[in-house]
Short mmCIF file of C-alpha atoms and ligand atoms in Angstrom, two decimals:
data_model
loop_
_atom_site.label_atom_id
_atom_site.label_comp_id
_atom_site.label_asym_id
_atom_site.label_seq_id
_atom_site.Cartn_x
_atom_site.Cartn_y
_atom_site.Cartn_z
CA MET A 1 -36.72 53.35 -13.56
CA THR A 2 -38.75 52.51 -16.62
CA THR A 3 -41.79 50.53 -17.62
CA ILE A 4 -40.54 47.01 -18.03
CA ASN A 5 -41.44 45.02 -21.14
CA GLU A 6 -41.95 41.31 -21.73
CA THR A 7 -38.60 40.91 -23.55
CA GLN A 8 -36.68 42.21 -20.52
CA ILE A 9 -38.56 39.80 -18.28
CA GLN A 10 -37.82 36.86 -20.58
CA GLN A 11 -34.12 37.79 -20.70
CA VAL A 12 -33.83 37.94 -16.93
CA GLN A 13 -35.81 34.73 -16.52
CA SER A 14 -33.57 32.79 -18.90
CA ARG A 15 -30.47 34.06 -17.07
CA LEU A 16 -31.93 32.92 -13.73
CA GLY A 17 -32.49 29.41 -15.10
CA ALA A 18 -29.15 29.16 -16.91
CA GLU A 19 -27.01 27.62 -14.19
CA PRO A 20 -27.28 26.92 -10.46
CA PHE A 21 -26.59 29.79 -8.07
CA ARG A 22 -23.75 29.24 -5.64
CA LEU A 23 -22.86 30.43 -2.16
CA PHE A 24 -20.94 33.70 -1.72
CA ILE A 25 -18.17 33.19 0.84
CA ASP A 26 -15.00 35.23 1.32
CA GLY A 27 -15.58 37.05 -1.97
CA GLN A 28 -15.82 33.79 -3.95
CA TRP A 29 -18.74 31.93 -5.49
CA CYS A 30 -18.64 28.31 -4.33
CA GLU A 31 -20.69 25.12 -4.24
CA ALA A 32 -22.27 23.92 -1.01
CA SER A 33 -19.78 21.57 0.64
CA ALA A 34 -22.25 18.67 0.48
CA GLY A 35 -22.92 19.48 -3.19
CA LYS A 36 -26.66 19.86 -2.53
CA THR A 37 -29.04 22.24 -4.32
CA PHE A 38 -32.73 23.16 -4.10
CA ALA A 39 -35.28 24.57 -6.54
CA VAL A 40 -36.87 28.00 -6.22
CA SER A 41 -40.10 28.74 -8.03
CA ASN A 42 -42.22 31.54 -9.38
CA PRO A 43 -45.41 31.82 -7.29
CA SER A 44 -47.23 33.51 -10.20
CA THR A 45 -46.93 30.33 -12.29
CA GLY A 46 -45.88 27.56 -9.91
CA GLU A 47 -42.95 26.81 -12.22
CA GLN A 48 -39.31 26.36 -11.25
CA LEU A 49 -37.28 29.50 -11.76
CA ALA A 50 -33.77 28.60 -10.65
CA THR A 51 -31.61 26.13 -8.77
CA VAL A 52 -29.71 27.32 -5.71
CA ALA A 53 -26.94 25.82 -3.58
CA GLU A 54 -28.15 24.35 -0.29
CA GLY A 55 -25.62 25.24 2.36
CA ASP A 56 -25.31 23.49 5.71
CA ALA A 57 -23.47 23.94 9.01
CA SER A 58 -20.03 23.49 7.43
CA ASP A 59 -20.74 26.24 4.87
CA ILE A 60 -21.97 28.51 7.65
CA ASP A 61 -18.77 27.79 9.53
CA ARG A 62 -16.66 28.72 6.48
CA ALA A 63 -18.64 31.93 6.07
CA VAL A 64 -18.33 32.84 9.77
CA ARG A 65 -14.57 32.27 9.64
CA ALA A 66 -14.28 34.53 6.58
CA ALA A 67 -16.38 37.19 8.30
CA ARG A 68 -14.27 36.97 11.47
CA LYS A 69 -11.03 37.32 9.50
CA ALA A 70 -12.38 40.38 7.64
CA PHE A 71 -13.58 41.89 10.92
CA ARG A 72 -10.23 41.49 12.71
CA SER A 73 -7.78 42.72 10.09
CA GLY A 74 -7.38 43.69 6.47
CA PRO A 75 -8.93 46.42 4.32
CA TRP A 76 -12.31 46.54 6.08
CA ALA A 77 -10.92 46.65 9.60
CA ASP A 78 -8.47 49.38 8.55
CA MET A 79 -10.83 51.42 6.39
CA SER A 80 -11.40 55.08 7.25
CA PHE A 81 -14.92 56.27 8.05
CA GLY A 82 -14.97 58.34 4.87
CA ALA A 83 -14.01 55.40 2.69
CA ARG A 84 -16.55 53.11 4.36
CA SER A 85 -19.33 55.64 3.88
CA ALA A 86 -18.33 56.20 0.24
CA LEU A 87 -18.39 52.47 -0.40
CA LEU A 88 -21.95 52.21 0.91
CA HIS A 89 -23.01 55.13 -1.33
CA LYS A 90 -21.29 53.39 -4.25
CA LEU A 91 -23.35 50.27 -3.53
CA ALA A 92 -26.50 52.42 -3.41
CA ASP A 93 -25.61 53.84 -6.85
CA ALA A 94 -25.00 50.35 -8.25
CA ILE A 95 -28.35 49.11 -6.96
CA MET A 96 -30.21 52.03 -8.51
CA ALA A 97 -28.36 51.50 -11.81
CA ASN A 98 -29.77 47.96 -11.80
CA VAL A 99 -33.17 48.69 -10.27
CA ASP A 100 -35.20 47.32 -13.19
CA GLU A 101 -33.33 44.03 -13.33
CA LEU A 102 -33.51 43.62 -9.55
CA ALA A 103 -37.24 44.36 -9.62
CA ILE A 104 -37.80 41.71 -12.30
CA ILE A 105 -35.78 39.12 -10.37
CA GLU A 106 -37.60 39.82 -7.15
CA SER A 107 -41.02 39.91 -8.80
CA LEU A 108 -40.45 36.55 -10.51
CA ASP A 109 -39.15 35.04 -7.29
CA SER A 110 -41.51 36.49 -4.65
CA GLY A 111 -44.61 37.34 -6.72
CA ASN A 112 -44.61 40.93 -5.44
CA THR A 113 -45.58 43.41 -8.14
CA ILE A 114 -42.78 44.83 -10.24
CA THR A 115 -44.04 48.36 -9.76
CA SER A 116 -44.11 48.09 -5.96
CA ILE A 117 -40.55 46.74 -5.95
CA GLN A 118 -39.33 49.43 -8.36
CA HIS A 119 -41.07 52.24 -6.55
CA VAL A 120 -41.22 51.14 -2.92
CA ASP A 121 -38.95 48.29 -1.80
CA ILE A 122 -35.79 49.21 -3.67
CA PRO A 123 -35.87 53.03 -3.34
CA MET A 124 -36.84 52.72 0.33
CA SER A 125 -34.06 50.28 1.15
CA VAL A 126 -31.54 52.29 -0.86
CA GLY A 127 -32.67 55.40 1.04
CA ASN A 128 -31.99 53.50 4.25
CA LEU A 129 -28.59 52.43 2.94
CA ARG A 130 -27.69 56.07 2.25
CA ALA A 131 -29.00 57.09 5.69
CA ASN A 132 -26.81 54.36 7.19
CA ALA A 133 -23.84 55.60 5.16
CA GLY A 134 -24.48 58.95 6.84
CA TRP A 135 -24.20 57.46 10.34
CA VAL A 136 -20.68 56.13 9.69
CA GLY A 137 -18.33 57.82 12.16
CA LYS A 138 -21.12 59.81 13.80
CA VAL A 139 -22.14 57.30 16.45
CA ALA A 140 -19.63 58.30 19.08
CA GLY A 141 -19.00 57.71 22.76
CA ASP A 142 -18.78 60.36 25.47
CA SER A 143 -16.73 61.21 28.52
CA THR A 144 -17.37 61.92 32.19
CA ALA A 145 -15.51 64.61 34.10
CA ALA A 146 -14.23 63.11 37.35
CA PRO A 147 -12.80 65.61 39.90
CA VAL A 148 -9.42 66.85 38.67
CA SER A 149 -7.85 65.61 41.91
CA ALA A 150 -8.94 62.05 41.07
CA ASN A 151 -6.41 61.96 38.24
CA THR A 152 -8.83 59.78 36.31
CA VAL A 153 -10.64 60.09 33.04
CA HIS A 154 -13.60 57.97 31.97
CA PHE A 155 -14.74 57.75 28.37
CA THR A 156 -16.83 55.44 26.26
CA LEU A 157 -16.07 53.97 22.86
CA LYS A 158 -18.71 52.73 20.44
CA GLN A 159 -17.36 49.66 18.70
CA PRO A 160 -18.93 47.33 16.14
CA VAL A 161 -20.40 44.25 17.76
CA GLY A 162 -18.52 41.87 15.44
CA VAL A 163 -19.75 39.10 13.14
CA CYS A 164 -23.51 39.32 12.55
CA GLY A 165 -25.86 36.64 11.27
CA LEU A 166 -28.71 38.13 9.24
CA ILE A 167 -31.73 35.87 8.71
CA THR A 168 -34.52 37.18 6.50
CA PRO A 169 -38.04 36.27 5.26
CA TRP A 170 -39.52 36.04 1.75
CA ASN A 171 -42.16 38.76 1.82
CA ALA A 172 -39.84 41.71 1.11
CA PRO A 173 -36.64 39.79 0.38
CA PHE A 174 -34.40 42.52 -1.05
CA LEU A 175 -35.43 45.24 1.39
CA MET A 176 -34.95 42.97 4.41
CA VAL A 177 -31.45 41.90 3.37
CA LEU A 178 -30.31 45.40 2.39
CA ASN A 179 -31.71 47.10 5.51
CA LYS A 180 -29.93 44.70 7.83
CA MET A 181 -26.73 44.51 5.81
CA GLY A 182 -26.43 48.28 5.34
CA THR A 183 -26.86 48.94 9.05
CA ALA A 184 -24.38 46.26 10.08
CA LEU A 185 -21.75 47.48 7.59
CA ALA A 186 -22.23 51.12 8.58
CA ALA A 187 -21.48 50.10 12.17
CA GLY A 188 -18.28 48.36 10.99
CA CYS A 189 -19.50 44.78 11.42
CA THR A 190 -19.12 41.90 8.97
CA VAL A 191 -22.05 39.66 8.06
CA VAL A 192 -23.26 36.22 7.10
CA ILE A 193 -26.67 36.34 5.42
CA LYS A 194 -29.16 33.46 5.32
CA PRO A 195 -31.96 34.63 3.03
CA ALA A 196 -35.40 32.98 2.82
CA GLU A 197 -35.33 29.74 0.85
CA LEU A 198 -38.55 30.74 -0.98
CA ALA A 199 -37.12 33.94 -2.49
CA PRO A 200 -33.30 34.18 -2.34
CA LEU A 201 -32.56 35.43 -5.88
CA SER A 202 -32.47 39.22 -5.46
CA ALA A 203 -30.08 38.78 -2.51
CA LEU A 204 -27.81 36.67 -4.72
CA ARG A 205 -27.80 39.43 -7.37
CA LEU A 206 -27.00 41.92 -4.59
CA MET A 207 -23.86 39.88 -3.77
CA GLU A 208 -22.63 40.45 -7.35
CA LEU A 209 -23.02 44.18 -6.80
CA VAL A 210 -21.28 43.94 -3.41
CA ALA A 211 -18.26 42.38 -5.17
CA GLU A 212 -18.44 44.80 -8.11
CA VAL A 213 -18.27 47.96 -5.98
CA GLY A 214 -15.27 46.63 -4.07
CA ILE A 215 -16.57 45.72 -0.62
CA PRO A 216 -13.62 43.64 0.60
CA ALA A 217 -13.79 39.83 0.56
CA GLY A 218 -15.29 38.28 3.70
CA VAL A 219 -17.16 41.41 4.80
CA VAL A 220 -20.42 40.16 3.28
CA ASN A 221 -21.09 36.43 2.92
CA LEU A 222 -24.30 34.73 1.86
CA VAL A 223 -25.30 31.12 2.45
CA THR A 224 -28.56 29.97 0.90
CA GLY A 225 -30.21 26.95 2.49
CA MET A 226 -32.89 25.70 4.84
CA GLY A 227 -33.81 27.62 7.96
CA GLY A 228 -33.66 24.58 10.20
CA VAL A 229 -30.13 23.73 8.96
CA ALA A 230 -28.18 26.75 7.70
CA GLY A 231 -30.22 29.27 9.73
CA GLN A 232 -29.98 27.18 12.88
CA ALA A 233 -26.22 26.71 12.39
CA LEU A 234 -25.78 30.49 12.25
CA VAL A 235 -27.83 30.91 15.43
CA ASP A 236 -25.84 28.19 17.21
CA HIS A 237 -22.39 29.26 15.96
CA PRO A 238 -20.10 30.16 18.90
CA ASP A 239 -18.21 32.83 16.93
CA VAL A 240 -21.25 34.87 15.85
CA ASN A 241 -21.81 37.96 18.02
CA LYS A 242 -25.28 39.01 16.93
CA ILE A 243 -28.32 37.67 15.11
CA SER A 244 -30.72 40.02 13.40
CA PHE A 245 -33.80 38.11 12.40
CA THR A 246 -37.02 39.03 10.63
CA GLY A 247 -39.66 36.34 10.39
CA SER A 248 -42.28 34.51 12.36
CA THR A 249 -42.75 34.74 16.12
CA ARG A 250 -42.42 30.94 16.34
CA VAL A 251 -38.93 30.91 14.80
CA GLY A 252 -38.04 34.12 16.66
CA ARG A 253 -38.63 32.32 19.92
CA SER A 254 -36.29 29.47 18.93
CA ILE A 255 -33.65 32.01 17.86
CA LEU A 256 -33.77 33.63 21.26
CA GLN A 257 -33.14 30.24 22.85
CA GLY A 258 -30.30 29.38 20.46
CA ALA A 259 -28.68 32.77 20.91
CA ALA A 260 -28.46 32.14 24.65
CA SER A 261 -25.65 29.62 24.02
CA ASN A 262 -23.02 32.38 23.76
CA MET A 263 -25.22 35.38 24.66
CA LYS A 264 -25.49 36.67 21.10
CA ARG A 265 -27.09 40.08 20.80
CA VAL A 266 -30.45 39.74 19.09
CA THR A 267 -32.76 41.95 17.12
CA LEU A 268 -36.07 40.26 16.34
CA GLU A 269 -38.67 41.69 13.96
CA LEU A 270 -41.58 39.27 14.16
CA GLY A 271 -45.24 38.90 13.32
CA GLY A 272 -48.17 41.26 13.77
CA LYS A 273 -51.95 41.50 13.80
CA SER A 274 -52.32 45.23 13.74
CA PRO A 275 -55.56 46.99 14.67
CA ILE A 276 -57.13 49.88 12.77
CA PHE A 277 -59.59 52.20 14.52
CA VAL A 278 -61.92 54.34 12.42
CA PHE A 279 -63.82 56.93 14.44
CA SER A 280 -67.09 58.51 13.33
CA ASP A 281 -65.42 61.80 12.32
CA ALA A 282 -62.81 60.20 10.04
CA ASP A 283 -62.31 60.98 6.35
CA LEU A 284 -63.96 57.76 5.19
CA ASP A 285 -62.76 57.86 1.59
CA ALA A 286 -59.14 58.34 2.60
CA ALA A 287 -59.41 55.68 5.30
CA ALA A 288 -61.10 53.17 2.98
CA ALA A 289 -58.52 53.61 0.22
CA ALA A 290 -55.60 53.25 2.61
CA ILE A 291 -57.07 50.26 4.47
CA ALA A 292 -57.87 48.40 1.24
CA GLN A 293 -54.49 49.07 -0.33
CA GLU A 294 -52.62 48.04 2.78
CA VAL A 295 -54.48 44.72 3.10
CA CYS A 296 -53.62 43.96 -0.54
CA PHE A 297 -50.02 45.25 -0.42
CA LYS A 298 -47.82 42.19 -1.01
CA SER A 299 -51.07 40.17 -1.04
CA GLY A 300 -51.39 40.78 2.68
CA GLN A 301 -47.96 39.27 3.34
CA PHE A 302 -46.80 42.35 5.18
CA CYS A 303 -45.98 42.21 8.88
CA ALA A 304 -47.27 45.68 9.80
CA ALA A 305 -50.51 45.47 7.77
CA GLY A 306 -53.67 46.60 9.54
CA THR A 307 -55.89 43.52 9.44
CA ARG A 308 -58.20 43.94 12.46
CA LEU A 309 -60.55 46.77 11.58
CA PHE A 310 -62.59 48.32 14.42
CA VAL A 311 -65.25 50.71 13.11
CA HIS A 312 -67.65 53.01 14.95
CA ASP A 313 -71.26 51.79 14.67
CA SER A 314 -72.48 54.98 12.98
CA ILE A 315 -70.18 54.56 9.97
CA HIS A 316 -69.73 50.78 9.93
CA ASP A 317 -71.81 49.98 6.85
CA ALA A 318 -70.62 52.99 4.86
CA LEU A 319 -66.96 52.24 5.53
CA VAL A 320 -67.27 48.51 4.79
CA ASP A 321 -68.93 49.36 1.45
CA LYS A 322 -66.16 51.76 0.55
CA VAL A 323 -63.34 49.38 1.54
CA ALA A 324 -64.97 46.53 -0.39
CA ALA A 325 -65.43 48.77 -3.44
CA VAL A 326 -61.69 49.56 -3.55
CA MET A 327 -60.67 45.95 -2.91
CA ARG A 328 -63.07 44.63 -5.57
CA GLU A 329 -61.07 46.53 -8.19
CA ILE A 330 -57.77 44.93 -7.11
CA LYS A 331 -57.56 41.78 -9.25
CA PRO A 332 -54.78 39.34 -8.40
CA ALA A 333 -52.39 38.97 -11.36
CA PRO A 334 -48.76 37.87 -11.91
CA GLY A 335 -46.40 40.28 -10.19
CA THR A 336 -44.53 40.86 -13.45
CA SER A 337 -47.63 42.11 -15.26
CA PRO A 338 -47.18 45.90 -15.56
CA THR A 339 -50.78 46.53 -14.49
CA SER A 340 -50.76 44.08 -11.57
CA ARG A 341 -51.69 45.70 -8.25
CA MET A 342 -51.55 42.47 -6.29
CA GLY A 343 -49.54 39.32 -6.97
CA PRO A 344 -49.90 35.76 -5.68
CA ILE A 345 -49.39 34.24 -2.25
CA ILE A 346 -45.82 32.93 -1.90
CA SER A 347 -46.56 29.18 -1.93
CA GLU A 348 -49.26 26.54 -2.15
CA ASN A 349 -48.82 25.85 1.58
CA GLN A 350 -49.32 29.48 2.50
CA LEU A 351 -52.34 29.70 0.18
CA ARG A 352 -53.93 26.69 1.90
CA ARG A 353 -53.37 28.36 5.24
CA VAL A 354 -55.21 31.50 4.08
CA GLU A 355 -58.09 29.37 2.72
CA HIS A 356 -58.29 27.51 6.00
CA TYR A 357 -58.60 30.69 8.07
CA VAL A 358 -61.28 32.20 5.85
CA ALA A 359 -63.34 28.97 5.98
CA GLU A 360 -62.91 28.69 9.75
CA GLY A 361 -63.95 32.33 10.23
CA GLN A 362 -67.21 31.67 8.37
CA GLN A 363 -67.84 28.48 10.36
CA GLN A 364 -67.41 30.53 13.51
CA GLY A 365 -70.05 33.03 12.33
CA ALA A 366 -68.24 35.73 10.35
CA ARG A 367 -70.02 37.07 7.25
CA LEU A 368 -68.15 37.04 3.93
CA VAL A 369 -68.57 40.38 2.15
CA LEU A 370 -65.94 39.99 -0.54
CA GLY A 371 -63.57 37.38 -2.00
CA GLY A 372 -62.91 34.35 0.17
CA LYS A 373 -61.52 32.03 -2.47
CA ARG A 374 -58.62 31.28 -4.81
CA ALA A 375 -58.47 33.51 -7.84
CA GLU A 376 -57.95 32.31 -11.40
CA GLY A 377 -54.46 31.62 -12.71
CA SER A 378 -51.93 28.82 -12.59
CA GLY A 379 -50.14 30.41 -9.63
CA TRP A 380 -51.14 30.80 -5.99
CA PHE A 381 -53.65 33.64 -6.16
CA PHE A 382 -56.23 34.57 -3.53
CA GLU A 383 -58.97 37.17 -3.87
CA PRO A 384 -59.01 40.28 -1.65
CA THR A 385 -61.29 39.27 1.20
CA VAL A 386 -63.47 41.11 3.72
CA LEU A 387 -65.27 39.45 6.64
CA THR A 388 -67.66 41.32 8.94
CA ASP A 389 -69.49 40.31 12.15
CA VAL A 390 -66.15 39.11 13.48
CA THR A 391 -65.79 38.58 17.23
CA PRO A 392 -62.62 38.72 19.35
CA ALA A 393 -62.80 34.96 19.94
CA MET A 394 -62.40 34.04 16.25
CA SER A 395 -59.11 32.72 14.86
CA ILE A 396 -59.28 35.16 11.91
CA HIS A 397 -59.22 37.96 14.46
CA ASN A 398 -56.34 36.60 16.53
CA ASP A 399 -53.89 34.83 14.22
CA GLU A 400 -51.56 36.41 11.70
CA ILE A 401 -53.01 35.10 8.41
CA PHE A 402 -50.48 36.66 6.00
CA GLY A 403 -53.00 36.93 3.18
CA PRO A 404 -55.27 39.71 1.80
CA VAL A 405 -57.90 39.21 4.50
CA LEU A 406 -59.55 41.97 6.54
CA SER A 407 -61.74 41.19 9.54
CA VAL A 408 -64.16 43.86 10.73
CA LEU A 409 -65.58 44.51 14.21
CA ARG A 410 -67.72 47.34 15.59
CA PHE A 411 -67.42 49.63 18.57
CA SER A 412 -70.00 51.99 20.03
CA ASP A 413 -68.51 54.22 22.75
CA GLU A 414 -65.79 56.29 21.12
CA GLN A 415 -64.88 58.12 24.34
CA ASP A 416 -64.09 54.95 26.28
CA TYR A 417 -60.44 54.87 25.29
CA ASP A 418 -59.48 52.28 27.89
CA ALA A 419 -62.02 49.82 26.53
CA LEU A 420 -60.91 50.50 22.94
CA ALA A 421 -57.27 50.03 23.89
CA ASP A 422 -58.17 46.75 25.61
CA LEU A 423 -59.59 45.57 22.27
CA ALA A 424 -56.41 46.63 20.47
CA ASN A 425 -54.12 45.08 23.04
CA ALA A 426 -55.90 41.72 23.36
CA THR A 427 -53.23 40.03 21.21
CA GLU A 428 -49.79 38.56 21.68
CA TYR A 429 -48.54 40.99 19.03
CA GLY A 430 -47.71 44.69 19.22
CA LEU A 431 -46.19 45.75 15.94
CA ALA A 432 -48.39 48.52 14.51
CA ALA A 433 -51.72 50.31 14.93
CA LYS A 434 -53.60 52.73 12.71
CA ILE A 435 -56.04 55.42 13.79
CA TRP A 436 -58.39 57.41 11.57
CA THR A 437 -59.99 60.48 13.16
CA ARG A 438 -60.05 64.28 12.91
CA SER A 439 -60.08 64.56 16.71
CA LEU A 440 -56.76 65.27 18.37
CA ALA A 441 -58.18 63.86 21.60
CA HIS A 442 -59.06 60.51 20.01
CA ALA A 443 -55.70 60.32 18.23
CA HIS A 444 -53.52 61.14 21.24
CA ALA A 445 -55.57 59.10 23.69
CA MET A 446 -55.34 56.00 21.51
CA ALA A 447 -51.69 56.47 20.51
CA ARG A 448 -50.74 56.55 24.19
CA ARG A 449 -52.76 53.50 25.16
CA ILE A 450 -52.04 51.02 22.37
CA ASP A 451 -49.08 48.69 22.95
CA ALA A 452 -47.39 48.84 19.55
CA GLY A 453 -44.07 50.01 18.16
CA LEU A 454 -45.56 51.91 15.21
CA ILE A 455 -48.63 54.12 15.40
CA SER A 456 -49.98 55.79 12.28
CA VAL A 457 -52.65 58.49 12.44
CA ASN A 458 -54.61 59.34 9.28
CA GLY A 459 -52.19 57.37 7.09
CA GLY A 460 -49.07 59.09 8.45
CA GLY A 461 -45.77 57.31 7.97
CA LYS A 462 -45.28 57.35 4.23
CA THR A 463 -42.12 59.42 4.17
CA ASP A 464 -38.49 58.43 4.01
CA ALA A 465 -37.61 60.09 7.31
CA PRO A 466 -35.40 57.58 9.14
CA ARG A 467 -37.23 56.22 12.17
CA PRO A 468 -37.10 53.17 14.38
CA PHE A 469 -39.18 50.16 13.28
CA GLY A 470 -40.12 47.27 15.55
CA GLY A 471 -42.61 45.83 17.92
CA PHE A 472 -43.84 45.48 21.50
CA LYS A 473 -44.58 42.10 23.10
CA GLN A 474 -44.20 39.07 20.81
CA SER A 475 -43.73 41.24 17.72
CA GLY A 476 -40.06 41.39 18.58
CA ILE A 477 -37.12 42.81 20.44
CA GLY A 478 -35.20 45.93 19.48
CA ARG A 479 -35.66 48.42 16.66
CA GLU A 480 -34.30 48.72 13.14
CA GLY A 481 -33.73 52.09 11.49
CA GLY A 482 -32.60 55.47 12.74
CA LEU A 483 -30.02 55.94 15.48
CA GLU A 484 -31.41 53.05 17.53
CA GLY A 485 -30.97 50.79 14.54
CA ILE A 486 -27.24 51.39 14.15
CA MET A 487 -26.58 51.39 17.89
CA ALA A 488 -27.99 47.85 17.95
CA TYR A 489 -24.89 46.80 15.96
CA MET A 490 -22.48 48.39 18.44
CA GLU A 491 -21.10 47.71 21.89
CA THR A 492 -20.31 50.40 24.42
CA LYS A 493 -16.90 50.12 26.05
CA THR A 494 -16.14 52.23 29.11
CA VAL A 495 -12.47 53.11 29.51
CA SER A 496 -11.34 54.46 32.87
CA MET A 497 -7.79 55.76 32.88
CA SER A 498 -5.80 56.96 35.85
CA TYR A 499 -2.70 59.05 35.34
P1 LIG B 1 -39.99 32.26 9.08
O1 LIG B 1 -40.55 30.95 8.71
O2 LIG B 1 -39.86 32.59 10.50
O3 LIG B 1 -38.60 32.37 8.33
C1 LIG B 1 -37.79 33.51 8.36
C2 LIG B 1 -36.36 33.12 8.12
O4 LIG B 1 -35.90 32.28 9.18
C3 LIG B 1 -36.14 32.30 6.85
O5 LIG B 1 -34.90 32.63 6.28
C4 LIG B 1 -36.14 30.89 7.39
O6 LIG B 1 -35.53 29.95 6.55
C5 LIG B 1 -35.37 31.08 8.67
N1 LIG B 1 -35.54 30.01 9.65
C6 LIG B 1 -36.53 29.09 9.75
N2 LIG B 1 -36.30 28.26 10.79
C7 LIG B 1 -35.14 28.64 11.36
C8 LIG B 1 -34.39 28.20 12.47
N3 LIG B 1 -34.78 27.17 13.23
N4 LIG B 1 -33.24 28.84 12.78
C9 LIG B 1 -32.83 29.89 12.05
N5 LIG B 1 -33.50 30.36 10.98
C10 LIG B 1 -34.65 29.76 10.64
O7 LIG B 1 -40.85 33.45 8.47
P2 LIG B 1 -41.39 33.59 7.00
O8 LIG B 1 -42.52 32.63 6.87
O9 LIG B 1 -40.27 33.53 6.03
O10 LIG B 1 -41.91 35.11 7.00
C11 LIG B 1 -43.16 35.46 7.45
C12 LIG B 1 -43.11 35.99 8.86
O11 LIG B 1 -42.21 37.08 8.95
C13 LIG B 1 -44.43 36.56 9.31
O12 LIG B 1 -44.73 36.15 10.62
C14 LIG B 1 -44.23 38.06 9.29
O13 LIG B 1 -45.02 38.81 10.15
C15 LIG B 1 -42.81 38.16 9.64
N6 LIG B 1 -42.27 39.43 9.17
C16 LIG B 1 -41.97 40.39 10.10
C17 LIG B 1 -41.48 41.63 9.71
C18 LIG B 1 -41.13 42.69 10.71
O14 LIG B 1 -40.35 43.58 10.38
N7 LIG B 1 -41.63 42.66 11.93
C19 LIG B 1 -41.28 41.87 8.36
C20 LIG B 1 -41.61 40.89 7.44
C21 LIG B 1 -42.09 39.66 7.87
P3 LIG B 1 -36.41 29.22 5.42
O15 LIG B 1 -36.70 30.24 4.42
O16 LIG B 1 -35.55 28.14 4.91
O17 LIG B 1 -37.65 28.70 6.12
MG1 LIG B 2 -39.60 31.99 -5.27
#
């Protein structure tokens, strides 16, 4: 991992624009059967970056057939646990050997900062890949001792669920694809990936590495295309056993309906509107720095970001000043700039959505403390934004904005945990919650009461320890990561044998 210079960026960019990217099916690069393509652009400049094949239902069908064949027989189906694990480690090595190039590709394509991709997204997802490689062969069944006189033995087998459709969003494109793919492969499944149309390029580069390290043909397939066409075809396909989806709650709901056709297993990682509680005894400097950085991480396009800030009356003004002071120093700049701490919003549409919410919040009575408008530059930049005097009825408080926007509310009774939890839980979402306090009583009382899959106290959670990730309520179904994550790609078979 090095500091990347302008020449490297130019070289990667000219390679991306050189010729259209194709689909990766059964170990081969191929055109979309209808011959269609679409343009992908750089959100830091608004310019076209590359042309990509636009697959449809027939391409998905080809990919599913290849995945089924590789699942049933051949080198992947016959591979020993040791060899499978080694292959995943080999892929991890290959990714790290190309980390700078991958970070440039992803930064150009998604707008996320090069440094965050180099230092967070790629190492974290490679860590998860290695953790998944470690699970291979260790997720085992068990047996039940029936009375000896019964002449019967019961045991369970853990078997891979089969062909998995992996559908991913644009906000952390590489990490999302690799986390899902690594878990599915560790379990012994085969996959068809449909990456986000707005940022598919790092996943396409990953397919080259998949081929290079020798993952057998058909085990990993990737079909770029539109969600409503290629994604929907994967969801509807009768020979797909599982869909793992990360994206919006709206699309998640339609996936659940589509999956019902053949009872596909589903893992859904959806939206969030996570609360942050800062109690009067908190370390305000640490809280302010963490809150500000999190709201600006990926320009606020981060599902688990804390965006509803509840602050105790006694420290409200001091904390808001501190948060605003940190956010004021975060200037939006192209993700590929080595000093950029916050890139653009992914698209013009998404930028308009953020603008709309901030304007509506002010119309409804919120007070703008910082930002609130587009930032300079030819791309889709928005300034870090803080709004106070927010009430629970406002749309900025209730809807997932997916921009660098923090809304602030007050609370007065810090012992009334039920009332505080009611504030936290008054949302359709339940992905994450953050608590800042030195009091064990506050921390435990709130952690128990908030309906969310991920609770962080005093910034805890920034380690690579494998742990389950996912949400309550309409933030999703199931968990990714850790033992639960790999079990979600397996079926349990009970064998009862009489003798
Ligand atoms: P999205 O619109 O739901 O799209 C996600 C993926 O689904 C894309 O690949 C999309 O294709 C595809 N898709 C769209 N319609 C489909 C359909 N009818 N059938 C099958 N697939 C379909 O979400 P997004 O705007 O890319 O991402 C932002 C959302 O993701 C936010 O709500 C955010 O909170 C959530 N998110 C959640 C997590 C988490 O772990 N909980 C992590 C990151 C993001 P196209 O690209 O062609 O539209
Ligand atoms: Mg792009």
